Short mmCIF file of C-alpha atoms in Angstrom, two decimals:
data_model
loop_
_atom_site.label_atom_id
_atom_site.label_comp_id
_atom_site.label_asym_id
_atom_site.label_seq_id
_atom_site.Cartn_x
_atom_site.Cartn_y
_atom_site.Cartn_z
CA MET S 1 0.00 0.00 0.00
CA VAL S 2 1.32 3.44 -0.98
CA VAL S 3 0.83 6.25 1.52
CA ASP S 4 0.12 9.56 -0.18
CA ASP S 5 1.94 12.24 1.82
CA LEU S 6 0.30 15.06 -0.18
CA TRP S 7 -3.13 14.02 1.07
CA PHE S 8 -1.86 14.15 4.67
CA LEU S 9 -0.24 17.53 4.09
CA ALA S 10 -3.49 18.89 2.62
CA ASP S 11 -5.46 17.60 5.61
CA GLU S 12 -3.04 19.12 8.13
CA ALA S 13 -3.10 22.41 6.23
CA SER S 14 -6.90 22.49 6.24
CA GLN S 15 -6.93 21.95 10.00
CA ARG S 16 -4.47 24.82 10.52
CA ALA S 17 -6.51 27.07 8.21
CA GLU S 18 -9.67 26.31 10.18
CA GLN S 19 -7.98 27.35 13.42
CA ALA S 20 -6.56 30.52 11.89
CA TYR S 21 -9.86 31.52 10.29
CA HIS S 22 -11.82 31.09 13.52
CA ARG S 23 -9.25 33.14 15.46
CA LEU S 24 -9.57 35.97 12.93
CA CYS S 25 -13.35 35.88 13.08
CA GLU S 26 -13.31 35.97 16.89
CA GLN S 27 -10.82 38.83 17.01
CA TYR S 28 -12.37 41.16 14.43
CA SER S 29 -15.82 42.28 13.31
CA ASN S 30 -17.38 44.16 10.41
CA TYR S 31 -15.17 42.72 7.66
CA LEU S 32 -15.99 41.37 4.22
CA ASP S 33 -15.90 37.59 3.97
CA GLU S 34 -14.66 36.51 0.53
CA HIS S 35 -14.21 33.03 -0.95
CA ARG S 36 -12.00 32.12 -3.90
CA THR S 37 -10.70 28.98 -5.57
CA ARG S 38 -7.25 28.66 -7.11
CA ARG S 39 -6.21 25.70 -9.26
CA VAL S 40 -2.46 25.15 -9.14
CA SER S 41 0.17 22.67 -10.24
CA ARG S 42 1.14 19.75 -8.00
CA ARG S 43 4.45 21.41 -7.10
CA ARG S 44 2.75 24.74 -6.27
CA PHE S 45 0.08 22.88 -4.28
CA ARG S 46 2.78 21.33 -2.09
CA THR S 47 4.40 24.74 -1.52
CA LEU S 48 1.13 26.47 -0.64
CA ALA S 49 -0.13 23.60 1.54
CA SER S 50 3.18 23.68 3.44
CA ARG S 51 2.78 27.43 4.05
CA VAL S 52 -0.78 26.93 5.24
CA LYS S 53 0.29 24.11 7.54
CA GLN S 54 2.86 26.47 9.13
CA THR S 55 0.87 29.72 9.36
CA GLY S 56 -2.66 29.18 8.04
CA ALA S 57 -2.00 31.57 5.13
CA PRO S 58 -0.83 30.58 1.63
CA TRP S 59 -0.03 34.14 0.50
CA GLY S 60 0.45 35.97 3.78
CA ALA S 61 -1.23 39.08 5.14
CA HIS S 62 -1.91 42.34 3.32
CA THR S 63 -3.06 45.89 4.07
CA ILE S 64 -5.37 48.41 2.46
CA VAL S 65 -3.68 51.69 3.37
CA TYR S 66 -5.82 54.74 2.61
CA ARG S 67 -5.58 58.50 2.92
CA ASP S 68 -8.26 61.09 3.62
CA THR S 69 -7.95 62.16 -0.02
CA ASP S 70 -9.80 58.97 -1.12
CA GLU S 71 -6.55 57.34 -2.21
CA LEU S 72 -5.08 53.96 -1.44
CA LEU S 73 -1.57 52.60 -1.60
CA LEU S 74 -0.63 50.03 -4.22
CA VAL S 75 2.75 48.45 -4.95
CA ARG S 76 4.05 47.13 -8.26
CA HIS S 77 4.73 43.40 -7.94
CA ASP S 78 7.07 42.41 -10.76
CA GLY S 79 6.49 38.66 -10.26
CA VAL S 80 2.83 38.97 -11.28
CA ASP S 81 3.20 42.20 -13.30
CA LEU S 82 0.32 43.87 -11.44
CA TRP S 83 -0.40 46.64 -8.95
CA VAL S 84 -1.28 44.92 -5.66
CA LEU S 85 -1.82 45.66 -2.00
CA PRO S 86 1.34 45.65 0.09
CA GLY S 87 1.75 42.40 1.96
CA GLY S 88 3.37 39.03 1.98
CA GLU S 89 4.49 35.93 3.78
CA VAL S 90 3.89 35.41 7.48
CA ARG S 91 6.86 34.25 9.51
CA GLU S 92 6.26 31.53 12.09
CA ASP S 93 6.85 33.92 15.01
CA GLU S 94 4.48 36.63 13.69
CA THR S 95 0.78 37.35 13.94
CA TYR S 96 -0.97 38.21 10.69
CA ARG S 97 -1.09 41.85 11.71
CA GLU S 98 2.64 41.91 12.56
CA ALA S 99 3.42 40.40 9.16
CA ALA S 100 1.24 42.99 7.40
CA ILE S 101 2.98 45.84 9.25
CA ARG S 102 6.45 44.47 8.44
CA GLU S 103 5.59 43.97 4.77
CA LEU S 104 4.12 47.48 4.52
CA GLY S 105 7.39 48.92 5.82
CA GLU S 106 9.47 46.86 3.39
CA GLU S 107 7.33 47.39 0.32
CA ALA S 108 6.34 51.04 0.70
CA GLY S 109 8.28 52.50 3.63
CA VAL S 110 5.25 54.06 5.31
CA SER S 111 3.69 53.66 8.71
CA ALA S 112 -0.04 53.45 9.27
CA ASP S 113 -2.64 53.33 12.02
CA TYR S 114 -4.17 49.85 11.80
CA ARG S 115 -7.94 49.99 12.30
CA GLY S 116 -9.06 46.38 11.83
CA LEU S 117 -9.67 43.57 9.38
CA ALA S 118 -11.03 44.62 5.98
CA ILE S 119 -11.41 41.26 4.24
CA ALA S 120 -11.17 37.68 5.47
CA ASN S 121 -10.37 35.76 2.31
CA ARG S 122 -10.88 32.02 2.30
CA ILE S 123 -8.77 30.58 -0.52
CA ASP S 124 -9.54 27.03 -1.67
CA ILE S 125 -6.44 25.50 -3.26
CA CYS S 126 -6.96 22.62 -5.69
CA CYS S 127 -4.75 20.31 -7.69
CA ASP S 128 -6.10 17.17 -9.37
CA ASP S 129 -7.85 15.25 -6.56
CA TYR S 130 -6.18 17.26 -3.77
CA GLU S 131 -7.79 20.16 -1.95
CA THR S 132 -6.92 22.33 0.99
CA TRP S 133 -7.56 25.92 1.93
CA GLY S 134 -6.01 28.85 3.72
CA VAL S 135 -6.84 32.35 4.85
CA MET S 136 -5.54 35.60 3.44
CA PRO S 137 -6.32 38.41 5.86
CA VAL S 138 -6.42 41.94 4.48
CA PHE S 139 -6.23 44.64 7.14
CA PHE S 140 -7.09 48.31 6.75
CA ALA S 141 -5.10 51.23 8.05
CA ALA S 142 -4.97 55.01 7.79
CA ALA S 143 -1.69 56.36 6.46
CA GLU S 144 0.40 58.21 9.04
CA ASP S 145 2.89 59.41 6.43
CA VAL S 146 2.70 59.54 2.67
CA ASP S 147 6.31 59.55 1.45
CA LEU S 148 6.94 56.21 -0.24
CA HIS S 149 10.19 54.26 -0.24
CA VAL S 150 10.53 50.70 -1.56
CA ASP S 151 13.11 48.58 0.29
CA ASP S 152 11.88 45.07 -0.51
CA PRO S 153 14.40 42.40 0.54
CA ASP S 154 12.71 39.90 -1.82
CA ASP S 155 13.23 42.20 -4.82
CA GLU S 156 9.64 41.63 -6.02
CA ILE S 157 8.34 45.18 -5.54
CA SER S 158 9.65 47.82 -7.94
CA ASP S 159 7.36 50.79 -7.24
CA ALA S 160 4.71 52.14 -4.89
CA GLY S 161 2.08 54.78 -5.45
CA TRP S 162 -1.07 56.45 -4.18
CA PHE S 163 -4.13 55.95 -6.39
CA SER S 164 -7.65 57.29 -6.23
CA PHE S 165 -10.26 54.59 -5.61
CA SER S 166 -12.12 56.01 -8.62
CA ASP S 167 -9.09 55.79 -10.91
CA LEU S 168 -7.21 52.56 -10.08
CA PRO S 169 -4.71 51.34 -12.68
CA ALA S 170 -6.21 48.94 -15.23
CA ASP S 171 -3.84 46.22 -14.03
CA THR S 172 -4.84 46.34 -10.35
CA ARG S 173 -5.28 42.88 -8.82
CA ASP S 174 -8.57 42.41 -6.94
CA ARG S 175 -10.01 45.76 -8.03
CA GLY S 176 -13.57 44.62 -7.33
CA ASP S 177 -12.72 43.59 -3.77
CA LEU S 178 -11.09 46.95 -3.10
CA LEU S 179 -14.11 48.87 -4.34
CA ALA S 180 -16.51 46.60 -2.45
CA TRP S 181 -14.54 47.18 0.74
CA ARG S 182 -14.54 50.97 0.23
CA ASP S 183 -18.33 50.91 -0.14
CA HIS S 184 -18.66 48.56 2.86
CA ALA S 185 -16.43 50.78 5.01
CA SER S 186 -18.22 53.94 3.78
CA LEU S 187 -14.99 55.85 3.11
#
């Protein structure tokens, strides 16, 4: 009999995701609850399931940073060739919020006043007959300074900029979610 270690990894990851998701829901209120499915290769599935098993999050924690001028901060992620929210991988010794704050500093060089959870994303990850899931928390914060400086140690972020919610770049990832959150938060 052959034991399939990927099935066990997926199961352990799902259990960790469940714990992480419930902790987020208990800690925060008034957030959008989103659900997505991503189909990935077997190799990518193993990588993402391993991340979820460690931290509960396949793609880390992110932040919607906004200014009173109806603008939000986006960073240019060269790996996906899109404007995205600042954020990234959660280290084992970090909370999601701590990871989001660290990533914001690295990717845009600004500080912000964190106000809560904007979006609790549940990401189903599928590959052939394997499935698992993870959370991708997106926090929201008011900018405390507006001067941008990219110092990304991963060399994935090449630029950062402030953009009006009404005039986001055409190649903004998750544009609909950002606009839905703005309407939900009544900014």
